Every structure is written in C-alpha cells, then in structure tokens.
PDB file of C-alpha atoms in Angstrom:
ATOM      1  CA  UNK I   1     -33.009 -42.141 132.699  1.00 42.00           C
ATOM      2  CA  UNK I   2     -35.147 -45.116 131.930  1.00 43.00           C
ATOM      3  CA  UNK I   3     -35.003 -46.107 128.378  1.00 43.00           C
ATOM      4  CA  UNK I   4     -31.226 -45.202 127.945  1.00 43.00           C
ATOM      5  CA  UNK I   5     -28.291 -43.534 129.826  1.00 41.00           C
ATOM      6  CA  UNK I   6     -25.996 -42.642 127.195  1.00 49.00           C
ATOM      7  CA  UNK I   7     -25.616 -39.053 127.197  1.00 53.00           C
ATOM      8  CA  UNK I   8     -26.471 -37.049 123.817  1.00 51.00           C
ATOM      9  CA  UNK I   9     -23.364 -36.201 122.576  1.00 58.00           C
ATOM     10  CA  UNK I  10     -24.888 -33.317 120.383  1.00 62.00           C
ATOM     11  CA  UNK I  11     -27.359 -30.821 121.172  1.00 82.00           C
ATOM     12  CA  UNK I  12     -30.694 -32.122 121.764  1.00 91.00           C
ATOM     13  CA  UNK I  13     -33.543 -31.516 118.705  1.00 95.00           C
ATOM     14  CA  UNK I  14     -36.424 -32.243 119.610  1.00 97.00           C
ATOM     15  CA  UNK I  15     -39.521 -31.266 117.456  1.00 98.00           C
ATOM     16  CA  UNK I  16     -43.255 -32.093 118.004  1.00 98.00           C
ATOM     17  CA  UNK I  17     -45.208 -34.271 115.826  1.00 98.00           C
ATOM     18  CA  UNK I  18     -48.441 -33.677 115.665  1.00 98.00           C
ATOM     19  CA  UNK I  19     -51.375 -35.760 114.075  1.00 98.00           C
ATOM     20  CA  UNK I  20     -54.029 -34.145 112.965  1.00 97.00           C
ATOM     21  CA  UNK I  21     -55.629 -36.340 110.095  1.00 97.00           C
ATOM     22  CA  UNK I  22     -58.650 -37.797 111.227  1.00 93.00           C
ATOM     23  CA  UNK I  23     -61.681 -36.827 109.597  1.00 92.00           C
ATOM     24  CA  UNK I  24     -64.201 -36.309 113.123  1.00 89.00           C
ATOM     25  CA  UNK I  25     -66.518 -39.567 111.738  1.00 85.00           C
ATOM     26  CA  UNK I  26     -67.667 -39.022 115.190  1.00 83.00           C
ATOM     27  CA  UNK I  27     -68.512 -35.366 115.296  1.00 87.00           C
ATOM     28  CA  UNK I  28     -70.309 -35.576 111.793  1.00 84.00           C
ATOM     29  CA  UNK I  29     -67.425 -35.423 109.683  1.00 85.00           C
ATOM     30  CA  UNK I  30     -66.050 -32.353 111.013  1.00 90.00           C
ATOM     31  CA  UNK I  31     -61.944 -31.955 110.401  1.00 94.00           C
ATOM     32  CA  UNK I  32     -60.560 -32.038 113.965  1.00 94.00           C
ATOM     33  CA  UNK I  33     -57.653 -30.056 112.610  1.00 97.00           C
ATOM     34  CA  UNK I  34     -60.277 -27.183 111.648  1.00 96.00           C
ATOM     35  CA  UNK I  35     -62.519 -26.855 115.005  1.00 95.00           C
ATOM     36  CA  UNK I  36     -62.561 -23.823 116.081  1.00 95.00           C
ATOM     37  CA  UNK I  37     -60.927 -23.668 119.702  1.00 95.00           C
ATOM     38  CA  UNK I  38     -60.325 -20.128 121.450  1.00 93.00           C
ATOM     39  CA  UNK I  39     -60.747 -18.609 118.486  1.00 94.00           C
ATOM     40  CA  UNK I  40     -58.281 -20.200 116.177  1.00 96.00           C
ATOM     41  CA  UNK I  41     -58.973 -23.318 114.344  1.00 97.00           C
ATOM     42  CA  UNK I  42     -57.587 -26.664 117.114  1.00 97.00           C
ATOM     43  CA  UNK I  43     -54.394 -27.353 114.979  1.00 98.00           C
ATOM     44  CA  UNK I  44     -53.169 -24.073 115.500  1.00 97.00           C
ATOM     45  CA  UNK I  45     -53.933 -23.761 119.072  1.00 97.00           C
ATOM     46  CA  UNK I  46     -52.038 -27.500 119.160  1.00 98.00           C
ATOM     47  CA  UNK I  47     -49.104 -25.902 117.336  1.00 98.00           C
ATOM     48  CA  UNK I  48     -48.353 -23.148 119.684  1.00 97.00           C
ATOM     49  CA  UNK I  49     -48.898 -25.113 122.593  1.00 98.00           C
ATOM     50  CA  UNK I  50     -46.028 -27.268 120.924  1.00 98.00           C
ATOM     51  CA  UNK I  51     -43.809 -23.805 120.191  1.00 97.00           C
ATOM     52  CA  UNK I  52     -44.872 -22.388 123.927  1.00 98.00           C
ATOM     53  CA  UNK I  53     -43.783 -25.615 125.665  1.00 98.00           C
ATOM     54  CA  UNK I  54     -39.974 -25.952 124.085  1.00 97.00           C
ATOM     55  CA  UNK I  55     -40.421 -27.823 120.930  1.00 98.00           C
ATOM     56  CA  UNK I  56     -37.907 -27.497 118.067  1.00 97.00           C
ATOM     57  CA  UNK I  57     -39.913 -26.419 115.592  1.00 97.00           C
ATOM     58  CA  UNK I  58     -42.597 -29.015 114.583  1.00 98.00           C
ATOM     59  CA  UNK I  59     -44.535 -31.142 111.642  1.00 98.00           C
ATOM     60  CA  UNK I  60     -47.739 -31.596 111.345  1.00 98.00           C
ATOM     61  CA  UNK I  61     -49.550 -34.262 109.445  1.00 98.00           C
ATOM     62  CA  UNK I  62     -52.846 -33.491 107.178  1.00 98.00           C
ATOM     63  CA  UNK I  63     -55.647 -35.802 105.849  1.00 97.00           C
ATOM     64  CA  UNK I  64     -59.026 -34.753 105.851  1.00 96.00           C
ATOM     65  CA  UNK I  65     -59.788 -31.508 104.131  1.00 96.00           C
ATOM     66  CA  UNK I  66     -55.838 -30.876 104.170  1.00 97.00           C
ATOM     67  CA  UNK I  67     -55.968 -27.806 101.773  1.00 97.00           C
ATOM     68  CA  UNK I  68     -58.603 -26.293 103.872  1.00 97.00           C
ATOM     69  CA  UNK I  69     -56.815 -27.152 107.363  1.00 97.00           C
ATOM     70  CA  UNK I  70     -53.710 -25.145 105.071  1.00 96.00           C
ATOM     71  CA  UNK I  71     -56.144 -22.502 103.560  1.00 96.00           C
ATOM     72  CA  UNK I  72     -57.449 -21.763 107.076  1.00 95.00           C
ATOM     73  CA  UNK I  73     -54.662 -22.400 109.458  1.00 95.00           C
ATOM     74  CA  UNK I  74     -51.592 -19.537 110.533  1.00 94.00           C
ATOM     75  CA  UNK I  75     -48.602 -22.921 110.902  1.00 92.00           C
ATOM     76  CA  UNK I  76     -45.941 -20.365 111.050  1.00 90.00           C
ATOM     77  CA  UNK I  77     -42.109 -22.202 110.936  1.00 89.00           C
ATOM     78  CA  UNK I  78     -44.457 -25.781 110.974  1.00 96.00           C
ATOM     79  CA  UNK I  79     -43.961 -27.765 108.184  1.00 97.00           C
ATOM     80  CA  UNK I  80     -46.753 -29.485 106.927  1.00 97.00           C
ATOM     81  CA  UNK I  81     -47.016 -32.968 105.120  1.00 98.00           C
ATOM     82  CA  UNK I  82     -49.919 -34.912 103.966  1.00 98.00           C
ATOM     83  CA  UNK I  83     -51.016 -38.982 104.888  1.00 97.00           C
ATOM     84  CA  UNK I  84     -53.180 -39.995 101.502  1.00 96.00           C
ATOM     85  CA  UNK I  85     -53.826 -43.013 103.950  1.00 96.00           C
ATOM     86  CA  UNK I  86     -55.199 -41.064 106.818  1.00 96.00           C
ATOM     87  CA  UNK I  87     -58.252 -42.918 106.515  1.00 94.00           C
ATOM     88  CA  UNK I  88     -55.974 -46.563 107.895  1.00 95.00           C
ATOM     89  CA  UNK I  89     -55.917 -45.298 111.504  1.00 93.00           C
ATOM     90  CA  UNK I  90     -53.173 -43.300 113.460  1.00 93.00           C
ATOM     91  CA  UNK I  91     -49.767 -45.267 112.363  1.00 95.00           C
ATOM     92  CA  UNK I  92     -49.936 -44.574 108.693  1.00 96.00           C
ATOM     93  CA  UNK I  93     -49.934 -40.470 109.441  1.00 97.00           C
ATOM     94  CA  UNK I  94     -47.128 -41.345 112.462  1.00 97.00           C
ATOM     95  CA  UNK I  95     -44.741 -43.195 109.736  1.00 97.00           C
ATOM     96  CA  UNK I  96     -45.688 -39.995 107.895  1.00 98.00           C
ATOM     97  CA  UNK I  97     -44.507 -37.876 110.376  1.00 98.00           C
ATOM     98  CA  UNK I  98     -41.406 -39.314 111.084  1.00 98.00           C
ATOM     99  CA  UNK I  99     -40.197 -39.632 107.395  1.00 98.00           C
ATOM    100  CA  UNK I 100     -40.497 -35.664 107.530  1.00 98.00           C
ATOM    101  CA  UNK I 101     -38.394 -34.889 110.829  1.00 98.00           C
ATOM    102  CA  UNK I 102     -35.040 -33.322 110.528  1.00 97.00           C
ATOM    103  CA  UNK I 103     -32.812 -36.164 110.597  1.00 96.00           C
ATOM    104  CA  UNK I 104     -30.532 -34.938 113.250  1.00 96.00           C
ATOM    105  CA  UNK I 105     -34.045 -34.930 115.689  1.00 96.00           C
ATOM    106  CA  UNK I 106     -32.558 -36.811 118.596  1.00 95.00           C
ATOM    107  CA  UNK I 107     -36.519 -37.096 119.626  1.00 97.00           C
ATOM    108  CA  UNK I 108     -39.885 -36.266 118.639  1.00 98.00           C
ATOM    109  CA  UNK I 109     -42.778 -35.221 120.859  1.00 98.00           C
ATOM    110  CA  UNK I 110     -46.150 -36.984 119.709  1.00 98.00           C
ATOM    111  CA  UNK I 111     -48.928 -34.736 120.203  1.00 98.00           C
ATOM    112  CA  UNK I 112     -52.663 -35.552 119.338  1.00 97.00           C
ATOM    113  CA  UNK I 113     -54.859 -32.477 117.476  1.00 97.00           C
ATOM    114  CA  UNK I 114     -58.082 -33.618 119.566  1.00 95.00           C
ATOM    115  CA  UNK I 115     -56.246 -32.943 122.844  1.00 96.00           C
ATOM    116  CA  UNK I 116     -57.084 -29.451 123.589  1.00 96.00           C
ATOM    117  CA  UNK I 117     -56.542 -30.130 127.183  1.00 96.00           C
ATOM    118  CA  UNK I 118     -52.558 -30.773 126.791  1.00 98.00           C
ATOM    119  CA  UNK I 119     -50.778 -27.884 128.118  1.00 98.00           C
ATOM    120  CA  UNK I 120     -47.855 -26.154 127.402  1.00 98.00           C
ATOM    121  CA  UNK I 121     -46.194 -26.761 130.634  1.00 98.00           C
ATOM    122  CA  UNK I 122     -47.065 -30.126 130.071  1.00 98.00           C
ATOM    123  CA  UNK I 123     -44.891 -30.094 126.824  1.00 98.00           C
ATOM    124  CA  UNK I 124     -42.377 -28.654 128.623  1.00 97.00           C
ATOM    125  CA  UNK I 125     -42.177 -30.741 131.707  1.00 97.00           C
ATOM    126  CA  UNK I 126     -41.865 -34.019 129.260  1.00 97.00           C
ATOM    127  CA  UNK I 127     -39.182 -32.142 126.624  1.00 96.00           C
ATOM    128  CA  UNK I 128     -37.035 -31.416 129.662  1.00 94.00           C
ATOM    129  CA  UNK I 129     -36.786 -35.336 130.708  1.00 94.00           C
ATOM    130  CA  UNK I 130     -34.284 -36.188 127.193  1.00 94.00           C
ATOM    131  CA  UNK I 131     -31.215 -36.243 128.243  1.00 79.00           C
ATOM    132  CA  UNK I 132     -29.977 -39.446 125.926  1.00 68.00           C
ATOM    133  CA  UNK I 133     -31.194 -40.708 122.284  1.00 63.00           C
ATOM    134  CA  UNK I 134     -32.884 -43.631 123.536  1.00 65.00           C
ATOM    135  CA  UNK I 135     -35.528 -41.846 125.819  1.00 91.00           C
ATOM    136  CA  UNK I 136     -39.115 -43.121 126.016  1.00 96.00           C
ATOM    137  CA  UNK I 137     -41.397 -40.519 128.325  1.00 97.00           C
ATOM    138  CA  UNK I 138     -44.903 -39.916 128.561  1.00 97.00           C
ATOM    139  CA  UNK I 139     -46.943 -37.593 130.415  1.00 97.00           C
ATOM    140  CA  UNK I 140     -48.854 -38.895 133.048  1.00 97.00           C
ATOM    141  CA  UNK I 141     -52.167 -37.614 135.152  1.00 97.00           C
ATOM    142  CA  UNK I 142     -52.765 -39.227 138.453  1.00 96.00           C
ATOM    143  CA  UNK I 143     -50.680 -42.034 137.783  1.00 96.00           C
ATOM    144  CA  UNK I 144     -51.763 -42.894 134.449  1.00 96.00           C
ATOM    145  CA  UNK I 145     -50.482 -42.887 131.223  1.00 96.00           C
ATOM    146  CA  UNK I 146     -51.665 -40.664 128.266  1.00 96.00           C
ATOM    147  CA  UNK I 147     -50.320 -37.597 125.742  1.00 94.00           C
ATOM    148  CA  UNK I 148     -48.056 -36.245 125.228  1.00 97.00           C
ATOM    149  CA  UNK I 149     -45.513 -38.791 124.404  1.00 98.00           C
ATOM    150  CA  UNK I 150     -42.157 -38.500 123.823  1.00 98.00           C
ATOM    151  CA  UNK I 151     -40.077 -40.763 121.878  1.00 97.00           C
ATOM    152  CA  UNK I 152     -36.228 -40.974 121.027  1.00 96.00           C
ATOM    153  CA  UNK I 153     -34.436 -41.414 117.832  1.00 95.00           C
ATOM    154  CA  UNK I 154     -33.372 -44.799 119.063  1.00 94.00           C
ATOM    155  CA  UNK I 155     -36.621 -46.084 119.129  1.00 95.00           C
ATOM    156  CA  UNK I 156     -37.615 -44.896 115.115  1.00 97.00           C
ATOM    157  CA  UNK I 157     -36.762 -47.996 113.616  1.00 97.00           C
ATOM    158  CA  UNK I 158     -38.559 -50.402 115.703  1.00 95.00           C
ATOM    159  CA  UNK I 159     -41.621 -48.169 116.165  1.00 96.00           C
ATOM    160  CA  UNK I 160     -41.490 -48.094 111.549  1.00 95.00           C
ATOM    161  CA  UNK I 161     -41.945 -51.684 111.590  1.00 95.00           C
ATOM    162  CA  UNK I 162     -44.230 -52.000 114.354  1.00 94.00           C
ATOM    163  CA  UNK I 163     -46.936 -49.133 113.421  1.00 94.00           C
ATOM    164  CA  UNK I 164     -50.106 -50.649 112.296  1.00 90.00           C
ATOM    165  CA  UNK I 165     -53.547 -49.300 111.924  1.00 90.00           C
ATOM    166  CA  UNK I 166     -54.630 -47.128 114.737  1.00 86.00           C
ATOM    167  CA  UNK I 167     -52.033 -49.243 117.495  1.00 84.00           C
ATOM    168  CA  UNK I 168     -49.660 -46.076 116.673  1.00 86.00           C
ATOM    169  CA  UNK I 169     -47.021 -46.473 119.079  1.00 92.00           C
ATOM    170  CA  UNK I 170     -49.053 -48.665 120.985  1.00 91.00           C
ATOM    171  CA  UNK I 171     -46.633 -51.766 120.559  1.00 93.00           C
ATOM    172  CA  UNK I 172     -43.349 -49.950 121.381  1.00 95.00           C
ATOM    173  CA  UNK I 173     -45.125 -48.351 124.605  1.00 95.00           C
ATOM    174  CA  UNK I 174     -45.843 -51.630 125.281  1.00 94.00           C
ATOM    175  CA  UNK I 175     -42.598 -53.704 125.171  1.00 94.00           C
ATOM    176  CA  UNK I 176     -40.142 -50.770 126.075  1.00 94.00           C
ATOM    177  CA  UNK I 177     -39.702 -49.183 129.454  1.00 94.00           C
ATOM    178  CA  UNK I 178     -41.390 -45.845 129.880  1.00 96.00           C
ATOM    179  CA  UNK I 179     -40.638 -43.116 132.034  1.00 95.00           C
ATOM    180  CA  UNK I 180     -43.865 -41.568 133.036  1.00 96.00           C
ATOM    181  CA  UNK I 181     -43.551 -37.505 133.398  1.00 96.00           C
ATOM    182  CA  UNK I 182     -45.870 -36.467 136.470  1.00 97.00           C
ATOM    183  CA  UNK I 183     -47.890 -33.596 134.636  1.00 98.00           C
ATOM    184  CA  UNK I 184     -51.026 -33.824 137.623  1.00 98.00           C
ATOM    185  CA  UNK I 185     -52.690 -30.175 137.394  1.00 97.00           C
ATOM    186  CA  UNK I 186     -51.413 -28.621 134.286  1.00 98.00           C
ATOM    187  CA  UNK I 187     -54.453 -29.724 132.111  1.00 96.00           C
ATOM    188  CA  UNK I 188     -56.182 -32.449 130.833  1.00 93.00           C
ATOM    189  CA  UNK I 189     -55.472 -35.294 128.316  1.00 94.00           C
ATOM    190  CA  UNK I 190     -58.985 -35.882 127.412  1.00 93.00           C
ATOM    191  CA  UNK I 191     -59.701 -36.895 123.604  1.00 90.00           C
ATOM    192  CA  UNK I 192     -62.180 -34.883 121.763  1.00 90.00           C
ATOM    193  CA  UNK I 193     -64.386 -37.251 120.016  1.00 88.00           C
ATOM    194  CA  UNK I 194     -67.918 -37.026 120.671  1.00 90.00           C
ATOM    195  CA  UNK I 195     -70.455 -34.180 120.393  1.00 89.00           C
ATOM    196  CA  UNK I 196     -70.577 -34.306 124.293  1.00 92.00           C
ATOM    197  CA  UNK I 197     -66.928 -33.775 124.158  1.00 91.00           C
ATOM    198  CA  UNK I 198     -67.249 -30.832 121.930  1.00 90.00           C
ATOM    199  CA  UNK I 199     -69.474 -29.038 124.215  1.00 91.00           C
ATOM    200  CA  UNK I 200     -67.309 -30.148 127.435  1.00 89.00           C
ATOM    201  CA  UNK I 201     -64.667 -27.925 125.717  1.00 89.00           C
ATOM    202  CA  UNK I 202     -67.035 -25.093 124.763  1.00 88.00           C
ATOM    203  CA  UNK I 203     -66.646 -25.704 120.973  1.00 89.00           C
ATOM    204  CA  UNK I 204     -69.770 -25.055 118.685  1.00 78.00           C
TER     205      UNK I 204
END
C-alpha cells in the first residue's frame, strides 16, 4: 500500500471527521451544517453517509450557529466538538478534530459538510484501502483528486504542525505519497458554495 506497508497489528479504527464550521459567507450567511438536504439538515445527511459507508463512529466539528446545528441536528453516537476559531479557515477546525478522535484511531476519514455529492460507497471503497497506520488515500473521480480523504495515524503529527489557515491537509497531500481510490460513478465531489450550487443540488 502506498504510504506504508507495515501491517496494523490491532484492529483497524477508523472514524470520520467531518468539518462542518464554515459559516456559508457565500450563500448569505447560511450555516452549511444546517441546509436542509433530503429533508434533514446537510450535517446529518453527511453523518450517515459516514455511518452507511463503514466509519467507526465519527466527530464532527461546529462553528457557526453550533447550538443551533446541535438544537436542530439528530448526531446519534457522533460526538460533537466546537472550533471558537472556525472563522481562520479549514485547519484550525481539522486540529480540532483530531484532538477529539479516540486515540487508538489507526485513521480518520476527512469528510467535508458542503459535499452532498460524496457517497456512501464512496466512503466505503476508501475505508476498505487501510490496511497499515501510515496510509494516505483519497478518493478520486476521473483521475483526479478530491474528498473524501483518508489519513493514517502516522501522518497526525506532521499534518498538527503543518495545518494552517484554509491549506488543511493541503501540505501533507502535497509532500506525501497518495494512493488515489477510483470512486468514478458513485457520486460527485462537488463543493456547495454558491447560490448556483444550492440550486444544482435542489436546496432552497
């Protein structure tokens, strides 16, 4: 496996992380975590596409209107943590994230909240690639790179002094090798951020 081929030598744990801060400065301030998506505010629909594709359980990380998004939002098992930087990009609520994992997670799977697209299939397809501690996957569409991404435990400590504004794991992506999951047909990785976007994916 690229990335590492020492076997895990315990059970593989491997939760989702999902960020779902940002405040929608785009879609007129509208929480991302709170639009409504198939009838269920996007966070949750984001969650159970995490539980559906194989995920150990999962976090997810609050900032804008956080006690609504937990007022308004069935999380089940989820745990949920808040970033009071959410408003210094991406990196801040991923440092977040990963101070609240189980610390026998062998990985984490990154997951966006504006990526309604991301499938659960796609999940799965990229949890069933770790197979050793220092994995580095990502899913990829037609050859290119984009979410999910999946990163292993190996890789925490580099990627906490590395994270910086909204680069997220941007730098370790960039300077480790990365074993791209094909995931061609099971959805889309689009990002919601525009009101075009919003009706593209039939959201009012």
């Amino acid at each position: 496996m690229t990335g590492g081929a020492e076997e895990l030598r315990v059970p593989a744990l491997v939760p989702a992380l999902v960020l779902a801060a940002g405040g929608g400065s785009r879609l007129g301030g509208r929480p991302k975590a709170l639009l409504p998506y198939r009838g269920r505010p996007l966070l949750e629909h984001v969650l159970g596409v995490a539980t559906d594709g194989g995920c150990d359980g999962a976090v997810a990380v609050l900032g804008a209107a956080a006690a609504e998004v937990r007022a308004r939002t069935a999380t089940g098992d989820c745990r949920l943590v808040d970033n009071p930087d959410w408003r210094t990009g991406m990196a801040s609520s991923l440092l977040v994230g990963l101070a609240a994992l189980p610390p026998e997670a062998t990985a984490v799977l990154v997951l966006l909240v504006d990526t309604p697209g991301v499938t659960a299939e796609a999940v799965r397809r990229l949890r069933a690639v770790h197979t050793a501690r220092t994995d580095l996957a990502a899913c990829a569409y037609a050859g290119h790179r984009a979410h999910p991404v999946l990163i292993g435990a190996a890789h925490f400590p580099f990627l906490r002094t590395t994270a910086a504004g909204d680069a997220g794991a941007r730098t370790l992506l960039a300077s480790r090798p990365v074993t791209l999951v094909d995931c061609t047909g099971t959805g889309a990785p689009d990002d919601l951020d525009t009101p075009d976007d919003l009706t593209r994916w039939g959201i009012d």
